[in-house]
PDB file of C-alpha atoms in Angstrom:
ATOM      1  CA  MET A  88    -186.594 -10.580-118.872  1.00  0.00           C
ATOM      2  CA  SER A  89    -188.442  -8.247-120.830  1.00  0.00           C
ATOM      3  CA  VAL A  90    -189.295  -8.312-124.927  1.00  0.00           C
ATOM      4  CA  THR A  91    -186.605  -5.281-125.198  1.00  0.00           C
ATOM      5  CA  ASP A  92    -183.928  -7.657-123.661  1.00  0.00           C
ATOM      6  CA  LEU A  93    -184.330  -9.538-127.163  1.00  0.00           C
ATOM      7  CA  PRO A  94    -181.829  -9.251-130.341  1.00  0.00           C
ATOM      8  CA  MET A  95    -185.507  -9.124-132.328  1.00  0.00           C
ATOM      9  CA  THR A  96    -187.978  -6.491-131.201  1.00  0.00           C
ATOM     10  CA  ALA A  97    -190.833  -5.243-132.926  1.00  0.00           C
ATOM     11  CA  ALA A  98    -188.952  -1.943-134.021  1.00  0.00           C
ATOM     12  CA  THR A  99    -186.893  -4.222-136.077  1.00  0.00           C
ATOM     13  CA  ILE A 100    -189.604  -6.709-137.134  1.00  0.00           C
ATOM     14  CA  ALA A 101    -191.635  -3.928-138.533  1.00  0.00           C
ATOM     15  CA  ALA A 102    -188.067  -1.838-140.494  1.00  0.00           C
ATOM     16  CA  ALA A 103    -187.680  -5.568-142.210  1.00  0.00           C
ATOM     17  CA  ALA A 104    -191.599  -5.386-143.525  1.00  0.00           C
ATOM     18  CA  THR A 105    -190.812  -2.463-145.244  1.00  0.00           C
ATOM     19  CA  ILE A 106    -188.619  -3.897-147.418  1.00  0.00           C
ATOM     20  CA  THR A 107    -189.701  -4.669-150.773  1.00  0.00           C
ATOM     21  CA  ALA A 108    -186.374  -5.853-152.698  1.00  0.00           C
ATOM     22  CA  VAL A 109    -184.503  -8.322-151.326  1.00  0.00           C
ATOM     23  CA  PRO A 110    -181.156 -10.075-151.684  1.00  0.00           C
ATOM     24  CA  ALA A 111    -181.549 -13.476-152.824  1.00  0.00           C
ATOM     25  CA  PRO A 112    -181.741 -16.507-150.019  1.00  0.00           C
ATOM     26  CA  VAL A 113    -178.304 -17.094-148.776  1.00  0.00           C
ATOM     27  CA  ALA A 114    -177.760 -20.057-146.491  1.00  0.00           C
ATOM     28  CA  ALA A 115    -178.011 -19.961-143.097  1.00  0.00           C
ATOM     29  CA  PRO A 116    -174.959 -19.988-140.997  1.00  0.00           C
ATOM     30  CA  ALA A 117    -173.662 -23.720-140.179  1.00  0.00           C
ATOM     31  CA  SER A 118    -173.930 -23.057-136.636  1.00  0.00           C
ATOM     32  CA  ARG A 119    -177.556 -21.528-136.984  1.00  0.00           C
ATOM     33  CA  ARG A 120    -178.775 -24.516-138.810  1.00  0.00           C
ATOM     34  CA  ALA A 121    -177.115 -26.882-135.960  1.00  0.00           C
ATOM     35  CA  THR A 122    -178.619 -25.336-133.244  1.00  0.00           C
ATOM     36  CA  ALA A 123    -182.342 -25.513-135.068  1.00  0.00           C
ATOM     37  CA  PRO A 124    -183.457 -29.026-134.389  1.00  0.00           C
ATOM     38  CA  ARG A 125    -181.829 -28.353-130.473  1.00  0.00           C
ATOM     39  CA  ARG A 126    -184.005 -25.077-130.383  1.00  0.00           C
ATOM     40  CA  THR A 127    -187.613 -27.764-131.666  1.00  0.00           C
ATOM     41  CA  GLU A 128    -186.223 -30.077-129.176  1.00  0.00           C
ATOM     42  CA  LEU A 129    -186.361 -27.877-125.913  1.00  0.00           C
ATOM     43  CA  ALA A 130    -189.969 -26.335-127.435  1.00  0.00           C
ATOM     44  CA  ALA A 131    -191.358 -29.954-127.533  1.00  0.00           C
ATOM     45  CA  PHE A 132    -189.482 -30.914-124.199  1.00  0.00           C
ATOM     46  CA  LEU A 133    -191.347 -27.867-122.414  1.00  0.00           C
ATOM     47  CA  LYS A 134    -194.470 -28.396-123.314  1.00  0.00           C
ATOM     48  CA  ALA A 135    -194.790 -31.922-122.558  1.00  0.00           C
ATOM     49  CA  ARG A 136    -193.525 -30.925-119.164  1.00  0.00           C
ATOM     50  CA  ARG A 137    -195.761 -28.223-118.867  1.00  0.00           C
ATOM     51  CA  ALA A 138    -198.730 -30.486-119.855  1.00  0.00           C
ATOM     52  CA  ARG A 139    -197.637 -32.776-116.258  1.00  0.00           C
ATOM     53  CA  VAL A 140    -197.790 -30.197-113.894  1.00  0.00           C
ATOM     54  CA  THR A 141    -201.607 -29.498-112.354  1.00  0.00           C
ATOM     55  CA  PRO A 142    -202.369 -25.954-110.807  1.00  0.00           C
ATOM     56  CA  GLU A 143    -202.783 -27.941-107.442  1.00  0.00           C
ATOM     57  CA  ASP A 144    -199.183 -29.056-107.491  1.00  0.00           C
ATOM     58  CA  VAL A 145    -197.588 -25.430-107.850  1.00  0.00           C
ATOM     59  CA  GLY A 146    -200.281 -24.107-105.074  1.00  0.00           C
ATOM     60  CA  MET A 147    -202.565 -22.416-107.840  1.00  0.00           C
ATOM     61  CA  PRO A 148    -206.611 -23.143-108.102  1.00  0.00           C
ATOM     62  CA  PRO A 149    -207.285 -25.713-109.992  1.00  0.00           C
ATOM     63  CA  GLY A 150    -210.092 -22.929-112.375  1.00  0.00           C
ATOM     64  CA  LEU A 151    -213.401 -23.786-113.679  1.00  0.00           C
ATOM     65  CA  ARG A 152    -212.260 -24.528-117.576  1.00  0.00           C
ATOM     66  CA  ARG A 153    -208.910 -25.754-119.347  1.00  0.00           C
ATOM     67  CA  ARG A 154    -208.916 -26.296-122.643  1.00  0.00           C
ATOM     68  CA  THR A 155    -205.148 -28.416-122.085  1.00  0.00           C
ATOM     69  CA  PRO A 156    -203.887 -30.488-119.481  1.00  0.00           C
ATOM     70  CA  GLY A 157    -201.403 -29.264-117.542  1.00  0.00           C
ATOM     71  CA  LEU A 158    -200.138 -25.552-116.887  1.00  0.00           C
ATOM     72  CA  ARG A 159    -200.703 -22.364-118.998  1.00  0.00           C
ATOM     73  CA  ARG A 160    -197.962 -20.914-120.719  1.00  0.00           C
ATOM     74  CA  GLU A 161    -198.736 -17.468-118.876  1.00  0.00           C
ATOM     75  CA  GLU A 162    -198.616 -19.016-115.509  1.00  0.00           C
ATOM     76  CA  VAL A 163    -195.636 -20.778-115.958  1.00  0.00           C
ATOM     77  CA  ALA A 164    -194.018 -18.014-117.000  1.00  0.00           C
ATOM     78  CA  GLN A 165    -195.885 -15.963-113.798  1.00  0.00           C
ATOM     79  CA  LEU A 166    -194.034 -18.373-111.520  1.00  0.00           C
ATOM     80  CA  ALA A 167    -190.985 -18.399-113.041  1.00  0.00           C
ATOM     81  CA  GLY A 168    -190.718 -14.976-113.059  1.00  0.00           C
ATOM     82  CA  VAL A 169    -189.897 -14.201-116.735  1.00  0.00           C
ATOM     83  CA  GLY A 170    -192.210 -12.504-119.206  1.00  0.00           C
ATOM     84  CA  VAL A 171    -194.881 -14.254-120.939  1.00  0.00           C
ATOM     85  CA  THR A 172    -194.163 -13.198-124.630  1.00  0.00           C
ATOM     86  CA  TRP A 173    -190.478 -14.784-123.703  1.00  0.00           C
ATOM     87  CA  TYR A 174    -191.446 -17.676-122.463  1.00  0.00           C
ATOM     88  CA  THR A 175    -193.785 -18.640-125.355  1.00  0.00           C
ATOM     89  CA  TRP A 176    -191.075 -18.024-127.858  1.00  0.00           C
ATOM     90  CA  LEU A 177    -188.760 -20.208-126.000  1.00  0.00           C
ATOM     91  CA  GLU A 178    -191.691 -22.559-126.392  1.00  0.00           C
ATOM     92  CA  GLN A 179    -191.713 -21.831-129.890  1.00  0.00           C
ATOM     93  CA  GLY A 180    -188.174 -22.465-130.667  1.00  0.00           C
ATOM     94  CA  ARG A 181    -187.568 -19.200-131.675  1.00  0.00           C
ATOM     95  CA  PRO A 182    -183.473 -18.248-131.232  1.00  0.00           C
ATOM     96  CA  ILE A 183    -183.342 -16.215-127.885  1.00  0.00           C
ATOM     97  CA  ASN A 184    -180.938 -17.120-125.159  1.00  0.00           C
ATOM     98  CA  ALA A 185    -181.610 -18.297-121.573  1.00  0.00           C
ATOM     99  CA  SER A 186    -179.390 -17.903-118.533  1.00  0.00           C
ATOM    100  CA  GLU A 187    -178.727 -20.735-115.771  1.00  0.00           C
ATOM    101  CA  GLN A 188    -180.905 -18.769-113.430  1.00  0.00           C
ATOM    102  CA  VAL A 189    -183.955 -18.381-115.697  1.00  0.00           C
ATOM    103  CA  LEU A 190    -183.711 -21.975-116.782  1.00  0.00           C
ATOM    104  CA  ALA A 191    -182.938 -22.775-113.197  1.00  0.00           C
ATOM    105  CA  ALA A 192    -186.476 -21.126-112.291  1.00  0.00           C
ATOM    106  CA  ILE A 193    -188.230 -22.630-115.219  1.00  0.00           C
ATOM    107  CA  ALA A 194    -186.929 -26.071-113.997  1.00  0.00           C
ATOM    108  CA  GLY A 195    -188.218 -25.690-110.409  1.00  0.00           C
ATOM    109  CA  THR A 196    -191.687 -24.355-111.652  1.00  0.00           C
ATOM    110  CA  LEU A 197    -192.058 -27.591-114.309  1.00  0.00           C
ATOM    111  CA  LYS A 198    -190.741 -29.834-111.111  1.00  0.00           C
ATOM    112  CA  LEU A 199    -188.086 -31.300-113.012  1.00  0.00           C
ATOM    113  CA  ASP A 200    -185.519 -33.989-111.612  1.00  0.00           C
ATOM    114  CA  ALA A 201    -181.946 -34.148-111.733  1.00  0.00           C
ATOM    115  CA  ALA A 202    -181.981 -35.626-115.149  1.00  0.00           C
ATOM    116  CA  GLU A 203    -184.506 -33.341-116.651  1.00  0.00           C
ATOM    117  CA  CYS A 204    -182.828 -30.523-115.353  1.00  0.00           C
ATOM    118  CA  ALA A 205    -179.634 -31.586-117.201  1.00  0.00           C
ATOM    119  CA  HIS A 206    -181.409 -32.573-120.562  1.00  0.00           C
ATOM    120  CA  LEU A 207    -182.882 -29.175-120.284  1.00  0.00           C
ATOM    121  CA  TYR A 208    -179.602 -26.729-119.916  1.00  0.00           C
ATOM    122  CA  HIS A 209    -177.978 -28.705-122.781  1.00  0.00           C
ATOM    123  CA  LEU A 210    -181.099 -28.245-125.221  1.00  0.00           C
ATOM    124  CA  ALA A 211    -180.494 -24.541-124.065  1.00  0.00           C
ATOM    125  CA  GLY A 212    -176.474 -24.717-124.950  1.00  0.00           C
ATOM    126  CA  LEU A 213    -175.501 -24.822-121.251  1.00  0.00           C
ATOM    127  CA  GLN A 214    -173.444 -26.639-119.321  1.00  0.00           C
ATOM    128  CA  PRO A 215    -175.453 -27.272-115.850  1.00  0.00           C
ATOM    129  CA  ALA A 216    -172.716 -26.982-112.608  1.00  0.00           C
ATOM    130  CA  PRO A 217    -172.129 -30.126-110.999  1.00  0.00           C
ATOM    131  CA  ALA A 218    -172.692 -31.234-107.594  1.00  0.00           C
ATOM    132  CA  GLU A 219    -169.945 -31.647-105.344  1.00  0.00           C
ATOM    133  CA  PRO A 220    -168.267 -35.305-104.957  1.00  0.00           C
ATOM    134  CA  GLU A 221    -169.650 -36.195-101.497  1.00  0.00           C
ATOM    135  CA  SER A 222    -172.942 -35.242-102.673  1.00  0.00           C
ATOM    136  CA  CYS A 223    -172.956 -37.363-105.512  1.00  0.00           C
ATOM    137  CA  PRO A 224    -174.638 -40.661-105.058  1.00  0.00           C
ATOM    138  CA  LEU A 225    -173.834 -43.456-105.586  1.00  0.00           C
ATOM    139  CA  SER A 226    -175.428 -46.467-106.023  1.00  0.00           C
ATOM    140  CA  PRO A 227    -174.885 -49.565-103.740  1.00  0.00           C
ATOM    141  CA  ASP A 228    -174.383 -51.677-106.660  1.00  0.00           C
ATOM    142  CA  MET A 229    -171.413 -49.687-107.647  1.00  0.00           C
ATOM    143  CA  GLN A 230    -169.414 -50.485-104.349  1.00  0.00           C
ATOM    144  CA  THR A 231    -170.455 -54.198-104.976  1.00  0.00           C
ATOM    145  CA  ILE A 232    -168.719 -54.111-108.323  1.00  0.00           C
ATOM    146  CA  LEU A 233    -165.461 -51.930-106.872  1.00  0.00           C
ATOM    147  CA  ASP A 234    -165.219 -54.562-104.609  1.00  0.00           C
ATOM    148  CA  ALA A 235    -165.971 -57.409-107.035  1.00  0.00           C
ATOM    149  CA  LEU A 236    -162.775 -56.239-108.999  1.00  0.00           C
ATOM    150  CA  SER A 237    -160.223 -56.853-105.700  1.00  0.00           C
ATOM    151  CA  PRO A 238    -157.728 -57.944-105.580  1.00  0.00           C
ATOM    152  CA  LEU A 239    -157.441 -55.378-108.376  1.00  0.00           C
ATOM    153  CA  PRO A 240    -157.433 -51.694-106.987  1.00  0.00           C
ATOM    154  CA  ALA A 241    -159.567 -49.603-107.884  1.00  0.00           C
ATOM    155  CA  ALA A 242    -161.814 -46.058-107.296  1.00  0.00           C
ATOM    156  CA  ILE A 243    -164.464 -43.921-108.868  1.00  0.00           C
ATOM    157  CA  SER A 244    -162.980 -40.620-109.552  1.00  0.00           C
ATOM    158  CA  ASN A 245    -164.722 -37.362-110.832  1.00  0.00           C
ATOM    159  CA  ALA A 246    -163.408 -35.173-113.759  1.00  0.00           C
ATOM    160  CA  ARG A 247    -161.343 -32.949-110.557  1.00  0.00           C
ATOM    161  CA  TYR A 248    -159.853 -36.239-109.528  1.00  0.00           C
ATOM    162  CA  ASP A 249    -162.002 -36.568-106.717  1.00  0.00           C
ATOM    163  CA  ILE A 250    -161.717 -40.154-104.818  1.00  0.00           C
ATOM    164  CA  VAL A 251    -164.932 -40.780-103.917  1.00  0.00           C
ATOM    165  CA  ARG A 252    -165.384 -44.320-103.587  1.00  0.00           C
ATOM    166  CA  TRP A 253    -162.464 -47.432-103.333  1.00  0.00           C
ATOM    167  CA  ASN A 254    -162.348 -50.876-102.515  1.00  0.00           C
ATOM    168  CA  SER A 255    -159.811 -52.463-100.139  1.00  0.00           C
ATOM    169  CA  ALA A 256    -157.010 -52.842-102.550  1.00  0.00           C
ATOM    170  CA  TYR A 257    -157.197 -49.311-103.526  1.00  0.00           C
ATOM    171  CA  ASP A 258    -157.115 -48.462 -99.635  1.00  0.00           C
ATOM    172  CA  ALA A 259    -154.461 -50.956 -99.006  1.00  0.00           C
ATOM    173  CA  LEU A 260    -152.066 -49.555-102.130  1.00  0.00           C
ATOM    174  CA  PHE A 261    -153.058 -45.665-101.060  1.00  0.00           C
ATOM    175  CA  PRO A 262    -153.590 -45.655 -97.182  1.00  0.00           C
ATOM    176  CA  GLY A 263    -152.379 -41.568 -96.794  1.00  0.00           C
ATOM    177  CA  LEU A 264    -154.664 -40.633 -99.692  1.00  0.00           C
ATOM    178  CA  THR A 265    -157.999 -42.761 -98.914  1.00  0.00           C
ATOM    179  CA  ARG A 266    -157.382 -41.437 -94.979  1.00  0.00           C
ATOM    180  CA  SER A 267    -157.135 -37.676 -95.885  1.00  0.00           C
ATOM    181  CA  GLU A 268    -159.832 -35.773 -95.286  1.00  0.00           C
ATOM    182  CA  PRO A 269    -162.463 -35.240 -98.145  1.00  0.00           C
ATOM    183  CA  ALA A 270    -161.153 -31.868 -99.148  1.00  0.00           C
ATOM    184  CA  ARG A 271    -157.748 -33.088-100.083  1.00  0.00           C
ATOM    185  CA  ARG A 272    -158.961 -36.998-101.160  1.00  0.00           C
ATOM    186  CA  ASN A 273    -157.543 -36.087-104.502  1.00  0.00           C
ATOM    187  CA  SER A 274    -154.928 -37.928-106.550  1.00  0.00           C
ATOM    188  CA  LEU A 275    -153.637 -35.237-108.491  1.00  0.00           C
ATOM    189  CA  TRP A 276    -153.407 -32.645-105.133  1.00  0.00           C
ATOM    190  CA  CYS A 277    -150.914 -35.637-103.798  1.00  0.00           C
ATOM    191  CA  THR A 278    -149.370 -36.077-107.120  1.00  0.00           C
ATOM    192  CA  ALA A 279    -148.774 -32.131-107.565  1.00  0.00           C
ATOM    193  CA  THR A 280    -147.875 -31.134-103.984  1.00  0.00           C
ATOM    194  CA  VAL A 281    -145.460 -33.663-102.594  1.00  0.00           C
ATOM    195  CA  PRO A 282    -142.143 -32.965-103.923  1.00  0.00           C
ATOM    196  CA  SER A 283    -140.766 -35.209-106.163  1.00  0.00           C
ATOM    197  CA  CYS A 284    -137.744 -36.787-103.589  1.00  0.00           C
ATOM    198  CA  CYS A 285    -140.628 -37.229-101.321  1.00  0.00           C
ATOM    199  CA  ASN A 286    -143.289 -38.311-103.598  1.00  0.00           C
ATOM    200  CA  ALA A 287    -144.136 -42.240-104.312  1.00  0.00           C
ATOM    201  CA  PHE A 288    -144.856 -41.754-107.593  1.00  0.00           C
ATOM    202  CA  LEU A 289    -142.023 -42.753-109.627  1.00  0.00           C
ATOM    203  CA  ASN A 290    -142.754 -42.044-112.835  1.00  0.00           C
ATOM    204  CA  ARG A 291    -144.562 -38.434-111.321  1.00  0.00           C
ATOM    205  CA  ALA A 292    -142.629 -36.129-113.746  1.00  0.00           C
ATOM    206  CA  GLU A 293    -143.834 -37.762-117.347  1.00  0.00           C
ATOM    207  CA  GLU A 294    -147.172 -38.845-115.927  1.00  0.00           C
ATOM    208  CA  LEU A 295    -147.790 -35.044-114.168  1.00  0.00           C
ATOM    209  CA  PRO A 296    -148.074 -32.844-116.736  1.00  0.00           C
ATOM    210  CA  ARG A 297    -150.312 -35.332-118.762  1.00  0.00           C
ATOM    211  CA  MET A 298    -152.668 -35.077-115.748  1.00  0.00           C
ATOM    212  CA  VAL A 299    -152.918 -31.796-115.668  1.00  0.00           C
ATOM    213  CA  ALA A 300    -153.896 -31.569-119.656  1.00  0.00           C
ATOM    214  CA  VAL A 301    -156.469 -33.765-118.541  1.00  0.00           C
ATOM    215  CA  LEU A 302    -157.840 -31.628-115.940  1.00  0.00           C
ATOM    216  CA  ARG A 303    -157.554 -28.575-118.579  1.00  0.00           C
ATOM    217  CA  SER A 304    -159.436 -30.586-120.919  1.00  0.00           C
ATOM    218  CA  GLY A 305    -162.378 -31.218-117.904  1.00  0.00           C
ATOM    219  CA  TYR A 306    -161.836 -27.388-116.545  1.00  0.00           C
ATOM    220  CA  GLY A 307    -163.387 -26.483-120.375  1.00  0.00           C
ATOM    221  CA  LYS A 308    -166.891 -27.352-119.425  1.00  0.00           C
ATOM    222  CA  HIS A 309    -166.815 -25.667-115.488  1.00  0.00           C
ATOM    223  CA  VAL A 310    -165.359 -22.544-116.287  1.00  0.00           C
ATOM    224  CA  GLY A 311    -166.145 -20.054-113.443  1.00  0.00           C
ATOM    225  CA  GLU A 312    -167.950 -22.448-111.338  1.00  0.00           C
ATOM    226  CA  PRO A 313    -166.541 -21.604-107.343  1.00  0.00           C
ATOM    227  CA  TYR A 314    -165.993 -25.335-106.718  1.00  0.00           C
ATOM    228  CA  TRP A 315    -163.522 -25.903-109.453  1.00  0.00           C
ATOM    229  CA  GLU A 316    -161.661 -21.848-109.434  1.00  0.00           C
ATOM    230  CA  ASP A 317    -161.152 -22.461-105.910  1.00  0.00           C
ATOM    231  CA  PHE A 318    -159.454 -25.953-106.321  1.00  0.00           C
ATOM    232  CA  ILE A 319    -157.486 -24.585-109.488  1.00  0.00           C
ATOM    233  CA  ARG A 320    -156.307 -21.375-107.343  1.00  0.00           C
ATOM    234  CA  GLY A 321    -155.374 -23.781-104.358  1.00  0.00           C
ATOM    235  CA  LEU A 322    -153.584 -25.755-106.759  1.00  0.00           C
ATOM    236  CA  ILE A 323    -151.491 -23.211-108.173  1.00  0.00           C
ATOM    237  CA  ASP A 324    -150.609 -21.848-104.687  1.00  0.00           C
ATOM    238  CA  ALA A 325    -149.489 -25.030-103.172  1.00  0.00           C
ATOM    239  CA  SER A 326    -147.367 -26.403-106.214  1.00  0.00           C
ATOM    240  CA  PRO A 327    -144.861 -23.778-108.314  1.00  0.00           C
ATOM    241  CA  GLU A 328    -145.078 -27.080-110.626  1.00  0.00           C
ATOM    242  CA  PHE A 329    -148.600 -27.140-111.046  1.00  0.00           C
ATOM    243  CA  ALA A 330    -148.660 -23.281-111.867  1.00  0.00           C
ATOM    244  CA  ARG A 331    -145.823 -23.825-114.299  1.00  0.00           C
ATOM    245  CA  LEU A 332    -148.036 -27.102-116.119  1.00  0.00           C
ATOM    246  CA  TRP A 333    -151.441 -25.133-116.072  1.00  0.00           C
ATOM    247  CA  ALA A 334    -149.970 -22.289-117.423  1.00  0.00           C
ATOM    248  CA  ARG A 335    -149.590 -24.369-120.437  1.00  0.00           C
ATOM    249  CA  GLN A 336    -152.580 -24.525-121.680  1.00  0.00           C
ATOM    250  CA  ASP A 337    -151.595 -28.002-122.663  1.00  0.00           C
ATOM    251  CA  VAL A 338    -155.194 -30.462-123.249  1.00  0.00           C
ATOM    252  CA  ALA A 339    -155.565 -33.945-123.242  1.00  0.00           C
ATOM    253  CA  ALA A 340    -157.971 -36.553-122.965  1.00  0.00           C
ATOM    254  CA  HIS A 341    -158.010 -39.884-120.330  1.00  0.00           C
ATOM    255  CA  SER A 342    -156.125 -42.976-121.822  1.00  0.00           C
ATOM    256  CA  THR A 343    -154.382 -45.789-120.455  1.00  0.00           C
ATOM    257  CA  ARG A 344    -151.675 -45.047-118.548  1.00  0.00           C
ATOM    258  CA  TYR A 345    -148.384 -47.120-116.898  1.00  0.00           C
ATOM    259  CA  LYS A 346    -147.872 -45.998-113.550  1.00  0.00           C
ATOM    260  CA  VAL A 347    -145.104 -46.795-110.930  1.00  0.00           C
ATOM    261  CA  TYR A 348    -145.759 -46.387-107.247  1.00  0.00           C
ATOM    262  CA  ARG A 349    -143.382 -46.951-104.144  1.00  0.00           C
ATOM    263  CA  HIS A 350    -145.150 -48.312-101.109  1.00  0.00           C
ATOM    264  CA  ALA A 351    -143.737 -48.457 -97.827  1.00  0.00           C
ATOM    265  CA  ALA A 352    -144.005 -52.096 -96.561  1.00  0.00           C
ATOM    266  CA  VAL A 353    -143.195 -53.622-100.121  1.00  0.00           C
ATOM    267  CA  GLY A 354    -141.592 -51.569-102.498  1.00  0.00           C
ATOM    268  CA  GLU A 355    -142.212 -50.552-106.259  1.00  0.00           C
ATOM    269  CA  VAL A 356    -145.733 -51.791-107.939  1.00  0.00           C
ATOM    270  CA  ARG A 357    -145.517 -51.542-111.166  1.00  0.00           C
ATOM    271  CA  MET A 358    -149.645 -50.982-112.958  1.00  0.00           C
ATOM    272  CA  SER A 359    -151.136 -50.459-116.480  1.00  0.00           C
ATOM    273  CA  VAL A 360    -154.319 -47.851-115.426  1.00  0.00           C
ATOM    274  CA  THR A 361    -157.487 -48.399-117.113  1.00  0.00           C
ATOM    275  CA  ASN A 362    -160.546 -45.349-117.208  1.00  0.00           C
ATOM    276  CA  LEU A 363    -163.949 -46.458-117.651  1.00  0.00           C
ATOM    277  CA  THR A 364    -166.986 -44.144-118.238  1.00  0.00           C
ATOM    278  CA  VAL A 365    -169.620 -44.710-115.287  1.00  0.00           C
ATOM    279  CA  PHE A 366    -173.209 -44.127-117.050  1.00  0.00           C
ATOM    280  CA  GLY A 367    -175.574 -42.253-114.635  1.00  0.00           C
ATOM    281  CA  ILE A 368    -172.855 -40.213-112.822  1.00  0.00           C
ATOM    282  CA  PRO A 369    -171.738 -37.019-114.727  1.00  0.00           C
ATOM    283  CA  GLU A 370    -167.860 -37.156-115.463  1.00  0.00           C
ATOM    284  CA  ALA A 371    -167.966 -40.435-113.002  1.00  0.00           C
ATOM    285  CA  ARG A 372    -164.603 -42.510-114.055  1.00  0.00           C
ATOM    286  CA  LEU A 373    -164.271 -46.244-113.193  1.00  0.00           C
ATOM    287  CA  VAL A 374    -160.061 -46.525-112.469  1.00  0.00           C
ATOM    288  CA  VAL A 375    -159.150 -49.893-112.222  1.00  0.00           C
ATOM    289  CA  TYR A 376    -155.053 -50.624-111.779  1.00  0.00           C
ATOM    290  CA  THR A 377    -154.387 -53.997-113.142  1.00  0.00           C
ATOM    291  CA  PRO A 378    -150.531 -54.985-111.995  1.00  0.00           C
ATOM    292  CA  ALA A 379    -147.824 -55.124-115.016  1.00  0.00           C
ATOM    293  CA  ASP A 380    -146.072 -58.209-113.725  1.00  0.00           C
ATOM    294  CA  GLN A 381    -145.928 -60.948-111.322  1.00  0.00           C
ATOM    295  CA  GLU A 382    -143.986 -59.298-108.511  1.00  0.00           C
ATOM    296  CA  SER A 383    -146.599 -56.578-108.157  1.00  0.00           C
ATOM    297  CA  THR A 384    -149.180 -59.019-108.178  1.00  0.00           C
ATOM    298  CA  ASP A 385    -148.144 -60.763-105.057  1.00  0.00           C
ATOM    299  CA  ARG A 386    -147.460 -57.331-103.830  1.00  0.00           C
ATOM    300  CA  ILE A 387    -150.435 -56.091-104.074  1.00  0.00           C
ATOM    301  CA  GLY A 388    -151.823 -59.484-102.537  1.00  0.00           C
ATOM    302  CA  TRP A 389    -149.272 -59.299 -99.336  1.00  0.00           C
ATOM    303  CA  LEU A 390    -150.783 -56.070 -98.662  1.00  0.00           C
ATOM    304  CA  LEU A 391    -154.300 -57.456 -98.388  1.00  0.00           C
ATOM    305  CA  ALA A 392    -153.332 -60.304 -96.476  1.00  0.00           C
ATOM    306  CA  ASN A 393    -151.358 -58.121 -94.044  1.00  0.00           C
ATOM    307  CA  PRO A 394    -153.210 -55.120 -93.690  1.00  0.00           C
ATOM    308  CA  GLY A 395    -152.325 -54.090 -89.987  1.00  0.00           C
ATOM    309  CA  LEU A 396    -148.596 -54.443 -90.803  1.00  0.00           C
ATOM    310  CA  SER A 397    -148.994 -51.868 -94.013  1.00  0.00           C
ATOM    311  CA  PRO A 398    -147.700 -48.697 -92.602  1.00  0.00           C
ATOM    312  CA  VAL A 399    -149.917 -45.340 -93.891  1.00  0.00           C
ATOM    313  CA  ASP A 400    -148.100 -43.466 -96.685  1.00  0.00           C
ATOM    314  CA  HIS A 401    -149.399 -40.071 -96.767  1.00  0.00           C
ATOM    315  CA  THR A 402    -147.372 -39.046-100.025  1.00  0.00           C
ATOM    316  CA  HIS A 403    -149.133 -41.293-102.783  1.00  0.00           C
TER     317      HIS A 403
END
């Protein structure tokens, strides 16, 4: 990227300097005032991370004299493949734009870890693309927490409704979902693609529109990402009902919901479903199913006590 790509060029600066009569000062737009602290924070963050990286860390000779620790600005620019002036302006907090590709190159040069990369993207006003579910590490403690919640069915889900971890009670209640191939281990996919006549989700007609609206809210952060776009196109092709609901452009947030399922072995199970944020994992949710009555509690208990007698229900 060259300096001529920037909105404020040397020519425009010179032209502005020749104006002798200027209007009274006008307050900057609210959007500009709001982004100024973020640019200042971005500049400070880049300087601090640059000071942490030595020439040896990036395969460069140390040099004889260095007045400051870490890499020089021109070295970062060279290694990241950007213009020295452009990078200098970025580190000075000037109002310039950085693409995702350029930020990725700078992050690689400065040896940023996942948390630092996400911080860099947010300060620059960009949303980093999340890793796919199978590549999102969950600590062993998270499985311990899930297991401790049993006999309450519980699972870890993401913004696309992918199920990435679960406990034995969830497996007993939704065996068709947990034993599906990873690409189809998705509660919205199961809900939308199995027809109402055969679907185990008894209040599906009420809950599916809301699930699609919640998906739309999450999608807003990932528009254009292949991982999301392929999923949406697949659902539209597989379910005319989903396609109709998706076209409505409804948006909603997660909330506690009441859901009723029919299990092939025990009949109806009525539950309250609560979504809890999981810190440290982008957009992950802990989804906990609490039986709404004693009959439902007893039926989940029976499923846990008789795993070999519970048929696999592929309808979720």
